[in-house]
XYZ file of C-alpha atoms in Angstrom:
665
model
C 0.645 26.586 -14.479
C 4.170 25.894 -15.605
C 4.267 24.586 -19.139
C 6.001 21.399 -20.186
C 9.286 22.050 -21.960
C 12.034 20.081 -23.618
C 15.483 20.034 -22.036
C 18.535 18.880 -24.011
C 21.715 18.022 -22.136
C 24.802 20.044 -23.110
C 28.314 18.760 -22.709
C 29.931 20.214 -19.611
C 33.564 21.152 -19.198
C 34.572 17.680 -18.002
C 32.794 15.867 -20.839
C 29.826 13.490 -20.774
C 28.338 10.330 -22.189
C 26.893 10.662 -25.675
C 23.424 9.209 -26.174
C 24.703 7.026 -29.011
C 27.109 5.417 -26.542
C 24.162 4.398 -24.373
C 22.405 2.833 -27.342
C 25.481 0.747 -28.129
C 25.920 -0.656 -24.615
C 23.908 -3.801 -25.348
C 26.050 -4.739 -28.348
C 24.498 -6.894 -31.080
C 23.048 -9.994 -29.398
C 21.995 -12.950 -31.542
C 18.331 -12.719 -30.561
C 15.380 -10.714 -31.823
C 15.372 -7.084 -30.659
C 11.833 -7.566 -29.353
C 12.982 -10.476 -27.191
C 15.808 -8.347 -25.776
C 13.199 -5.706 -24.913
C 10.878 -8.215 -23.228
C 13.719 -9.783 -21.229
C 15.079 -6.442 -20.025
C 11.671 -4.942 -19.254
C 10.395 -7.896 -17.222
C 13.737 -8.321 -15.482
C 13.500 -4.686 -14.353
C 10.010 -5.412 -13.055
C 11.242 -8.392 -11.054
C 14.167 -6.477 -9.573
C 11.707 -3.782 -8.374
C 9.505 -6.305 -6.494
C 8.524 -5.169 -3.003
C 9.725 -7.504 -0.251
C 6.275 -7.565 1.364
C 4.488 -9.077 -1.670
C 4.639 -12.658 -2.861
C 3.934 -12.024 -6.543
C 4.064 -9.174 -9.034
C 1.765 -8.489 -11.972
C 3.097 -7.298 -15.313
C 0.770 -5.843 -17.936
C 1.960 -5.421 -21.514
C -0.169 -3.649 -24.060
C -0.200 -2.012 -27.449
C -2.411 0.913 -28.508
C -2.863 3.182 -31.519
C -3.395 6.866 -30.761
C -6.361 8.538 -32.396
C -6.118 11.976 -34.005
C -7.277 13.956 -30.953
C -4.943 12.133 -28.597
C -2.029 12.654 -30.938
C -2.713 16.383 -31.288
C -2.874 16.828 -27.518
C 0.303 14.813 -27.052
C 2.157 16.853 -29.647
C 0.984 20.262 -28.400
C 0.985 19.768 -24.632
C 3.693 17.251 -23.850
C 6.185 16.178 -26.528
C 6.791 19.733 -27.641
C 9.624 21.129 -29.754
C 11.300 17.889 -30.984
C 15.078 18.456 -31.084
C 17.701 17.985 -33.744
C 19.164 14.509 -34.086
C 16.056 12.776 -32.675
C 13.551 11.139 -35.080
C 10.577 12.075 -32.880
C 8.929 14.674 -35.104
C 8.601 12.217 -38.000
C 6.788 9.717 -35.755
C 4.260 12.109 -34.188
C 1.878 11.527 -37.072
C -1.479 9.841 -37.528
C -1.443 6.184 -36.541
C 1.194 6.569 -33.806
C 1.512 3.276 -31.956
C 2.690 2.791 -28.395
C 3.854 -0.337 -26.551
C 3.881 -0.251 -22.759
C 5.181 -2.420 -19.911
C 3.516 -1.853 -16.516
C 4.336 -3.554 -13.218
C 2.336 -3.785 -10.002
C 3.520 -5.045 -6.619
C 6.799 -3.205 -7.103
C 8.364 -0.146 -5.460
C 7.983 2.288 -8.330
C 10.738 4.762 -9.143
C 11.157 6.535 -5.828
C 13.872 8.583 -4.223
C 15.183 11.979 -5.360
C 14.468 13.212 -8.880
C 17.887 14.862 -9.265
C 21.133 12.902 -9.487
C 22.991 15.487 -7.361
C 20.672 15.009 -4.367
C 21.217 12.366 -1.647
C 18.760 9.615 -0.888
C 18.786 6.024 0.351
C 16.584 4.845 -2.521
C 17.644 6.227 -5.891
C 15.500 4.265 -8.340
C 14.247 7.309 -10.253
C 17.654 8.847 -10.941
C 19.214 5.445 -11.653
C 16.681 4.774 -14.402
C 16.017 8.268 -15.755
C 19.292 10.104 -15.196
C 22.281 7.808 -14.566
C 23.942 5.369 -16.954
C 25.419 1.997 -15.975
C 24.504 2.176 -12.293
C 25.395 -1.200 -10.683
C 22.613 -3.252 -9.067
C 21.629 -2.562 -5.480
C 19.512 -5.675 -4.919
C 20.900 -9.039 -3.863
C 20.131 -11.940 -6.213
C 18.470 -9.621 -8.706
C 18.313 -10.305 -12.407
C 20.125 -7.185 -13.601
C 23.855 -6.682 -13.733
C 24.947 -3.544 -15.560
C 22.220 -0.907 -15.519
C 22.376 -0.730 -19.323
C 19.196 -2.704 -19.982
C 17.100 0.445 -20.236
C 18.788 1.090 -23.578
C 16.572 -1.695 -24.953
C 13.516 0.579 -24.592
C 15.091 3.345 -26.684
C 16.430 0.917 -29.284
C 12.921 -0.510 -29.689
C 11.503 2.947 -30.467
C 11.731 4.394 -33.960
C 11.402 7.783 -32.244
C 14.171 6.831 -29.767
C 11.799 8.211 -27.127
C 10.059 6.695 -24.097
C 7.626 7.907 -21.429
C 8.094 6.934 -17.772
C 5.011 6.896 -15.502
C 5.409 5.800 -11.874
C 3.580 5.797 -8.549
C 6.142 5.686 -5.745
C 7.090 6.874 -2.285
C 8.953 10.167 -2.405
C 11.737 11.334 -0.108
C 9.181 12.643 2.408
C 7.494 9.253 2.707
C 4.384 10.265 0.723
C 2.798 8.761 -2.375
C 3.736 10.624 -5.532
C 2.816 10.158 -9.203
C 5.641 11.086 -11.576
C 5.687 11.249 -15.380
C 8.579 12.238 -17.641
C 9.547 11.656 -21.292
C 13.126 10.836 -22.287
C 14.911 10.652 -25.640
C 18.286 9.416 -26.879
C 19.333 10.847 -30.232
C 22.449 11.963 -32.060
C 24.734 14.567 -30.566
C 24.475 17.960 -32.212
C 25.562 21.589 -32.019
C 23.127 24.425 -31.420
C 23.943 28.070 -30.802
C 27.625 27.265 -30.827
C 27.333 24.685 -28.035
C 27.640 20.878 -28.347
C 24.910 18.613 -26.925
C 25.087 14.939 -25.890
C 21.849 13.862 -27.588
C 20.051 13.109 -24.289
C 16.672 14.840 -23.889
C 13.862 15.103 -21.316
C 10.320 16.553 -21.393
C 9.023 17.868 -18.087
C 8.804 20.976 -15.958
C 12.056 22.943 -15.868
C 13.022 23.859 -12.290
C 16.408 25.432 -11.488
C 17.577 24.446 -14.962
C 16.689 20.758 -14.445
C 13.821 18.865 -16.177
C 11.592 17.603 -13.347
C 8.760 15.097 -13.874
C 5.111 16.094 -14.014
C 3.542 15.122 -10.702
C 0.277 13.783 -9.326
C -2.749 15.255 -11.183
C -0.805 16.472 -14.200
C 1.007 13.152 -14.450
C -2.281 11.253 -14.245
C -3.732 13.465 -17.003
C -1.000 12.598 -19.520
C -1.104 8.932 -18.489
C -4.847 8.855 -19.173
C -4.277 10.539 -22.537
C -1.891 7.720 -23.475
C -4.339 5.088 -22.235
C -1.941 3.724 -19.622
C -3.023 1.478 -16.713
C -4.726 3.272 -13.835
C -2.695 4.052 -10.703
C -5.248 5.976 -8.669
C -5.172 3.572 -5.713
C -2.326 3.535 -3.160
C -1.939 -0.191 -3.816
C -1.022 0.540 -7.454
C 2.635 1.273 -6.709
C 4.782 0.501 -9.724
C 6.036 1.811 -13.045
C 4.864 1.953 -16.647
C 7.404 2.387 -19.449
C 6.004 3.472 -22.813
C 7.864 2.838 -26.075
C 6.755 5.393 -28.662
C 6.478 4.122 -32.256
C 7.868 0.630 -31.609
C 9.985 -0.615 -34.511
C 10.793 -4.176 -33.472
C 7.916 -6.141 -34.981
C 9.201 -9.653 -35.812
C 9.143 -11.007 -39.355
C 6.225 -13.149 -40.481
C 5.785 -15.135 -43.683
C 2.152 -14.062 -44.069
C 3.001 -10.376 -43.647
C 0.759 -9.967 -40.582
C 1.864 -8.175 -37.442
C 2.685 -10.867 -34.871
C 4.154 -8.598 -32.184
C 1.875 -9.662 -29.328
C 2.113 -13.337 -30.269
C 5.885 -13.076 -30.186
C 5.782 -11.307 -26.815
C 3.550 -14.065 -25.414
C 6.028 -16.707 -26.575
C 9.007 -14.705 -25.263
C 7.393 -14.402 -21.835
C 6.821 -18.132 -21.611
C 10.256 -19.178 -22.888
C 12.147 -16.743 -20.647
C 10.037 -16.559 -17.480
C 8.204 -19.880 -17.181
C 9.897 -20.701 -13.818
C 8.215 -17.637 -12.333
C 4.734 -18.082 -13.813
C 4.171 -21.687 -12.695
C 3.382 -23.132 -9.305
C 5.056 -26.323 -8.151
C 3.601 -29.099 -6.063
C 4.841 -28.847 -2.508
C 3.839 -25.238 -1.915
C 5.958 -23.151 -4.325
C 3.531 -20.624 -5.829
C 3.977 -18.568 -8.960
C 5.623 -15.213 -8.416
C 4.744 -13.493 -11.700
C 1.440 -12.920 -13.473
C 1.320 -11.586 -17.016
C -1.568 -9.849 -18.780
C -1.336 -8.961 -22.458
C -3.609 -6.606 -24.403
C -3.628 -5.746 -28.088
C -5.571 -2.491 -28.445
C -7.727 -3.553 -25.504
C -8.197 -7.191 -26.551
C -6.648 -9.778 -24.203
C -3.955 -12.071 -25.625
C -3.566 -15.583 -24.241
C -0.244 -16.963 -22.993
C 0.705 -20.609 -23.688
C 0.699 -22.923 -20.654
C 4.263 -24.111 -19.905
C 2.989 -27.381 -18.391
C 1.317 -28.456 -21.614
C 3.754 -26.794 -24.016
C 5.195 -29.388 -26.413
C 8.796 -28.429 -25.701
C 8.719 -26.604 -22.357
C 6.891 -29.246 -20.353
C 10.074 -31.282 -19.894
C 11.829 -28.251 -18.403
C 8.838 -27.668 -16.127
C 9.021 -31.260 -14.861
C 12.742 -30.838 -14.211
C 12.038 -27.616 -12.292
C 9.402 -29.377 -10.206
C 12.045 -31.854 -9.079
C 14.676 -29.180 -8.523
C 12.333 -27.416 -6.105
C 11.992 -30.629 -4.095
C 14.494 -32.631 -2.090
C 16.671 -34.913 -4.249
C 15.312 -38.429 -4.694
C 16.360 -41.576 -6.537
C 14.423 -44.243 -8.329
C 13.426 -42.651 -11.637
C 15.653 -43.932 -14.421
C 14.570 -41.074 -16.700
C 15.826 -38.402 -14.288
C 19.386 -37.282 -13.586
C 19.599 -35.240 -10.364
C 23.142 -34.042 -9.666
C 24.818 -31.647 -7.311
C 27.394 -29.630 -9.270
C 30.498 -29.040 -7.149
C 33.931 -27.501 -7.446
C 36.732 -29.446 -5.796
C 39.474 -26.794 -5.709
C 38.363 -24.781 -3.845
C 35.569 -26.905 -2.425
C 32.301 -25.172 -3.171
C 28.769 -26.162 -4.093
C 28.030 -24.504 -7.438
C 24.412 -25.485 -7.899
C 22.048 -28.290 -8.729
C 21.219 -29.812 -12.099
C 18.110 -31.851 -12.845
C 17.638 -33.421 -16.278
C 14.371 -35.010 -17.355
C 14.602 -37.472 -20.240
C 11.679 -38.324 -22.453
C 10.395 -38.636 -26.018
C 10.457 -35.523 -28.159
C 9.498 -34.829 -31.731
C 10.460 -32.113 -34.217
C 7.884 -29.377 -34.588
C 6.463 -27.870 -37.729
C 7.821 -24.376 -38.480
C 5.171 -21.755 -37.733
C 6.226 -19.233 -40.369
C 7.238 -16.363 -38.104
C 10.079 -15.266 -35.864
C 10.211 -17.024 -32.500
C 12.230 -16.506 -29.303
C 15.743 -17.883 -29.177
C 14.790 -20.836 -26.978
C 12.092 -21.924 -29.412
C 14.434 -21.492 -32.365
C 17.313 -23.593 -31.069
C 15.054 -26.412 -29.839
C 12.945 -26.617 -32.997
C 14.540 -29.845 -34.269
C 15.155 -31.618 -30.978
C 15.201 -30.805 -27.272
C 18.578 -31.645 -25.736
C 19.176 -28.519 -23.673
C 19.612 -27.217 -20.141
C 17.945 -24.008 -18.958
C 20.590 -22.022 -17.070
C 19.434 -19.674 -14.330
C 20.603 -17.818 -11.290
C 18.578 -17.551 -8.092
C 16.258 -14.988 -9.658
C 14.996 -18.013 -11.678
C 14.908 -16.085 -14.930
C 16.198 -18.197 -17.814
C 19.616 -16.955 -18.901
C 20.131 -19.380 -21.775
C 19.138 -22.774 -23.164
C 22.506 -24.510 -23.254
C 22.597 -27.231 -25.952
C 24.069 -30.618 -25.070
C 25.039 -33.455 -27.400
C 22.362 -34.997 -29.579
C 20.835 -38.092 -28.008
C 22.007 -41.500 -29.209
C 18.359 -42.298 -29.854
C 17.082 -39.335 -31.788
C 13.513 -39.442 -30.479
C 14.547 -39.576 -26.821
C 15.554 -36.070 -25.816
C 16.253 -34.405 -22.508
C 15.333 -31.150 -20.782
C 17.381 -29.858 -17.887
C 17.433 -27.040 -15.363
C 20.541 -25.748 -13.603
C 20.243 -23.189 -10.821
C 23.435 -21.894 -9.240
C 23.919 -21.852 -5.485
C 23.159 -18.683 -3.551
C 26.719 -18.116 -2.363
C 28.149 -18.182 -5.916
C 25.331 -16.194 -7.546
C 27.629 -13.183 -7.809
C 30.158 -15.142 -9.886
C 27.494 -16.093 -12.443
C 26.119 -12.561 -12.468
C 29.552 -11.264 -13.402
C 29.755 -13.817 -16.231
C 26.710 -12.331 -17.973
C 26.990 -9.831 -20.851
C 24.818 -6.682 -20.722
C 21.919 -8.604 -22.301
C 22.064 -11.308 -19.569
C 21.723 -14.089 -22.159
C 24.888 -16.131 -21.569
C 27.546 -17.153 -19.049
C 31.023 -16.303 -20.336
C 33.565 -17.405 -17.767
C 36.446 -15.623 -19.544
C 34.794 -12.270 -18.803
C 35.019 -12.893 -15.046
C 38.060 -11.693 -13.147
C 40.238 -14.320 -11.523
C 39.765 -12.927 -8.027
C 38.036 -15.079 -5.405
C 37.943 -18.067 -7.795
C 34.788 -16.695 -9.473
C 36.012 -17.517 -12.972
C 36.817 -21.058 -11.838
C 33.318 -21.532 -10.425
C 31.608 -20.601 -13.705
C 34.022 -22.608 -15.863
C 33.781 -25.742 -13.714
C 29.988 -25.536 -13.564
C 29.674 -25.359 -17.346
C 32.077 -28.294 -17.758
C 30.220 -30.428 -15.215
C 26.878 -29.602 -16.845
C 28.264 -30.661 -20.238
C 29.457 -33.956 -18.743
C 26.039 -34.782 -17.274
C 24.422 -33.855 -20.605
C 26.594 -36.468 -22.331
C 25.303 -39.038 -19.902
C 21.723 -37.915 -20.525
C 22.331 -38.203 -24.273
C 23.343 -41.858 -23.899
C 27.116 -41.561 -24.182
C 29.638 -42.667 -21.640
C 31.239 -40.194 -19.282
C 34.342 -39.508 -21.347
C 34.756 -36.386 -23.390
C 33.686 -36.540 -27.017
C 35.917 -36.017 -30.050
C 36.743 -36.361 -33.721
C 39.323 -38.127 -35.630
C 42.054 -37.476 -38.012
C 42.702 -38.846 -41.081
C 43.035 -42.306 -42.191
C 40.438 -44.664 -43.432
C 38.129 -46.377 -41.009
C 36.397 -49.236 -42.832
C 32.664 -49.345 -42.578
C 33.106 -53.123 -42.662
C 33.985 -52.937 -38.971
C 30.334 -52.456 -38.125
C 28.724 -54.586 -40.838
C 27.467 -57.049 -38.251
C 25.257 -54.249 -36.946
C 23.896 -53.665 -40.447
C 23.264 -57.308 -41.300
C 19.622 -57.280 -40.288
C 18.972 -54.073 -42.228
C 20.594 -54.992 -45.548
C 18.489 -56.651 -48.269
C 19.857 -59.094 -50.839
C 21.681 -62.399 -50.862
C 22.962 -64.034 -47.705
C 26.674 -63.697 -47.085
C 29.363 -63.117 -44.508
C 28.566 -59.417 -44.226
C 30.923 -56.480 -44.534
C 33.393 -57.579 -41.864
C 36.589 -58.552 -43.677
C 39.758 -60.334 -42.818
C 42.390 -57.975 -41.456
C 44.977 -58.960 -44.068
C 42.658 -58.218 -46.951
C 41.700 -54.888 -45.432
C 45.269 -53.827 -44.899
C 46.295 -54.798 -48.392
C 43.522 -52.863 -50.024
C 44.012 -49.830 -47.798
C 47.722 -49.670 -48.534
C 47.228 -49.868 -52.271
C 44.615 -47.183 -52.222
C 46.534 -44.741 -50.051
C 50.045 -44.896 -51.450
C 49.457 -42.394 -54.192
C 51.589 -39.400 -55.217
C 51.457 -36.577 -52.701
C 50.097 -38.640 -49.814
C 52.018 -40.406 -47.069
C 51.657 -44.123 -46.578
C 50.133 -45.078 -43.232
C 49.069 -48.182 -41.451
C 45.428 -49.167 -41.441
C 43.906 -47.829 -38.235
C 42.311 -50.277 -35.898
C 40.456 -49.799 -32.670
C 42.758 -48.280 -30.037
C 45.764 -47.801 -32.388
C 46.954 -44.265 -33.138
C 47.756 -43.500 -36.778
C 48.901 -40.374 -38.571
C 48.427 -38.949 -42.024
C 51.840 -37.369 -41.792
C 51.951 -34.094 -43.673
C 49.007 -35.149 -45.826
C 48.343 -33.100 -48.918
C 49.782 -29.901 -47.542
C 53.372 -30.756 -46.646
C 56.641 -31.058 -48.519
C 57.331 -34.396 -50.280
C 60.613 -35.013 -48.527
C 58.924 -35.229 -45.115
C 56.188 -37.567 -46.152
C 57.804 -40.703 -44.828
C 58.638 -39.474 -41.336
C 56.526 -40.987 -38.590
C 55.483 -39.247 -35.413
C 58.287 -39.124 -32.890
C 60.900 -40.621 -35.255
C 64.501 -39.425 -34.947
C 67.145 -38.949 -37.627
C 69.927 -36.737 -38.954
C 70.459 -34.654 -42.028
C 73.525 -34.556 -44.280
C 75.379 -32.292 -41.873
C 74.962 -34.822 -39.074
C 72.560 -32.432 -37.342
C 69.295 -33.597 -35.748
C 66.476 -33.560 -38.253
C 63.805 -31.050 -37.223
C 60.724 -32.863 -36.033
C 57.173 -31.876 -36.885
C 54.233 -33.433 -35.135
C 51.318 -34.357 -37.347
C 47.702 -35.029 -36.451
C 46.815 -38.488 -35.139
C 43.621 -40.440 -34.878
C 42.230 -43.732 -33.760
C 38.851 -45.361 -34.025
C 36.886 -46.028 -30.861
C 34.691 -49.103 -30.722
C 32.166 -50.278 -33.263
C 30.100 -47.817 -35.300
C 26.525 -47.737 -34.065
C 23.110 -47.380 -35.630
C 21.065 -44.441 -34.375
C 18.070 -42.265 -35.136
C 19.137 -38.670 -35.785
C 17.313 -35.623 -34.466
C 15.410 -35.290 -37.755
C 14.228 -38.908 -37.575
C 16.640 -40.264 -40.189
C 18.489 -43.565 -39.696
C 22.217 -42.945 -39.454
C 25.460 -44.718 -38.688
C 27.473 -42.981 -35.991
C 31.269 -43.360 -35.846
C 33.401 -42.467 -32.846
C 37.003 -41.354 -33.360
C 39.647 -39.788 -31.216
C 41.733 -36.943 -32.559
C 45.022 -35.357 -31.591
C 45.389 -32.151 -33.579
C 48.974 -31.469 -32.473
C 48.280 -27.717 -32.672
C 47.167 -27.721 -36.319
C 44.097 -26.262 -37.972
C 42.460 -29.234 -39.672
C 39.957 -29.925 -42.420
C 37.862 -33.029 -41.717
C 36.697 -35.214 -44.593
C 34.631 -38.373 -44.849
C 34.383 -40.307 -48.131
C 31.711 -42.985 -48.448
C 32.500 -45.901 -50.776
C 30.363 -48.752 -52.130
C 31.407 -52.264 -51.078
C 30.949 -55.611 -52.784
C 28.343 -57.938 -51.319
C 30.900 -59.757 -49.171
C 32.503 -56.516 -48.002
C 35.940 -57.578 -49.223
C 36.674 -54.689 -51.559
C 35.478 -51.397 -52.950
C 33.272 -51.629 -56.037
C 34.985 -50.277 -59.128
C 31.644 -48.893 -60.277
C 28.790 -47.975 -57.988
C 25.425 -49.662 -58.576
C 23.336 -47.927 -61.184
C 21.320 -45.073 -59.736
C 23.283 -45.102 -56.485
C 24.781 -41.932 -55.010
C 26.919 -42.392 -51.899
C 25.406 -40.453 -49.002
C 27.167 -37.364 -47.749
C 28.073 -36.623 -44.157
C 25.069 -35.561 -42.127
C 27.037 -33.974 -39.276
C 30.206 -33.902 -37.197
C 30.259 -33.399 -33.410
C 33.318 -32.158 -31.541
C 34.396 -32.927 -27.943
C 32.232 -30.089 -26.631
C 29.206 -31.523 -28.494
C 29.195 -28.654 -31.002
C 27.615 -29.853 -34.228
C 29.027 -29.050 -37.673
C 26.736 -29.538 -40.673
C 29.430 -28.775 -43.284
C 30.723 -31.631 -45.416
C 34.301 -30.520 -44.789
C 34.477 -28.483 -41.591
C 37.681 -26.645 -40.779
C 38.406 -26.748 -37.049
C 41.089 -25.942 -34.503
C 43.824 -25.473 -33.717
C 42.507 -25.377 -30.117
C 39.794 -27.359 -28.334
C 39.697 -30.209 -30.872
C 41.526 -33.012 -29.074
C 39.302 -35.819 -27.851
C 36.390 -37.848 -29.102
C 34.470 -36.834 -32.206
C 31.456 -38.353 -33.907
C 30.490 -38.365 -37.550
C 27.023 -39.364 -38.758
C 26.373 -40.902 -42.189
C 22.808 -41.524 -43.422
C 22.009 -45.230 -43.586
C 20.874 -46.637 -46.953
C 19.169 -49.996 -47.265
C 20.130 -50.715 -50.854
C 23.922 -50.781 -50.719
C 26.829 -51.753 -48.502
C 29.235 -48.919 -47.677
C 32.470 -48.066 -46.002
C 33.762 -44.709 -44.805
C 37.228 -43.206 -45.185
C 37.788 -40.392 -42.669
C 40.675 -37.981 -42.992
C 42.012 -34.974 -41.111
C 44.119 -32.802 -43.394
C 46.209 -29.884 -42.219
C 44.358 -26.827 -43.473
């Protein structure tokens, strides 16, 4: 019997890809490493689904090797750990493994050598090749780099691949091989790439263990049984997983996190929909043999709205429900259907933090659900795209957008290697694919504004002059305690007089009091030279040499409508102001100063009431509905023109006014 041996890949004369380069292909995504692993592993399972089955089963489990198993593994399989690979340090007592097994899939068939032909090349594409493009229409994968997630998740940087497949002769074949990605190194005067395999060496190539020998090692590791011909599929084993999420109580919450990650990322595939659409994925989780329960998406406190939206998306469009927005997303030049968006509105409430790491979707929706689940036709969630906060804080919205089949390729190309975003700038301009992705995201954002309770125009912030809070005092009248009076709305003359006196101070340009629909400018503000402070936008003049005076355009702003009362996402009562900003190409610092008013709203109090502290800005929102929680955000110079909103907490024991400024940073 040929013994198992380790094979390390040397550099050849024409070069090669270093193992460390493979590990870096996924970049540094802003999600937990364990979630990246779950997404990539299950996506691989889905892409391997056999066309003759309606649903696949995925089993995920964790086990701890006992002493006898570990000794056998070390002496008969993972022999002679190489330089630059941290395997030897991990082959100790208490070795843990984490496996992902799929059933109802093709398994890793085709040739076992990359230099041999074959119509199906799943084995060499996963085990040998790097960055192989997808060969399945409407699949979830894009780059062929996702397998790096398995190695990154392993402290040993080593995995075991066990598969039951159809070989090149059309027969069932069990294959098992171990693979490692470590640092490149020199040995015997020859450089090595850091890629390693454990198998049977044939003609200088590491071949997998087959059939009975493969089943023996799989049983040693405690992997799912594949003795029946119907058990086609693949099991990937991560040795010594090192991606356990953080937990405040110090307990290992790996399987709980995986359960949450499965639900947040794959709920469209694990739920059936009325009208005959059945689930296409089944998950089973085991922690050292004990089953782990998955949350139900239909009763989940934050996912159920997305599930309801998906139910409607899988049906024919219908009208009549005022809480539902059902829109076809189209491109006009060129004319193309880009997909369908369904948004379900309904009451939502903030959730109590659970004291451990959670998947990205759960993290970004923790305060309020105002998001759209983006997906291609594989119906795997790419991203939860946030929209603007709802006007009424307790009324959120959950949406689902699925792109059309004939533009699926454009959205696939917009995904990074981790498949967790759509970045239209990364798509080439050929065949209008970049345009399709860009237009779809813009149209989705527009419908989200409607769902949030705003009008259809784009949102924006303002520049810098004072906008009196007295303009919306009528709205506050019923909320303010104290003596009866005319409220905070003041005569225009009085307002202008006070504003002028307050603003004409050294180092600041004098401006007119802004009113609804009138553009005003701070001029150079606090950052420009004194001799230009009195020039207005668009003014003309000459200097002493009778030459045209150089013009400089300064930021402009205008207020839009009355400030409104609203409930913020955290349940607080706030006053929301709408402004429009023209940045004129500048980088701007936004400021909002809250001042105490007299009872009749006619002037600013010289001294604030005892014990009173003016509230600070709660948040700013830009035209793209991006929220800034800083008191003085610095924005621009691009993508800042349009409507902005600023929220100020509402107090019931004082009358206020707000002075908003945009200063050139």
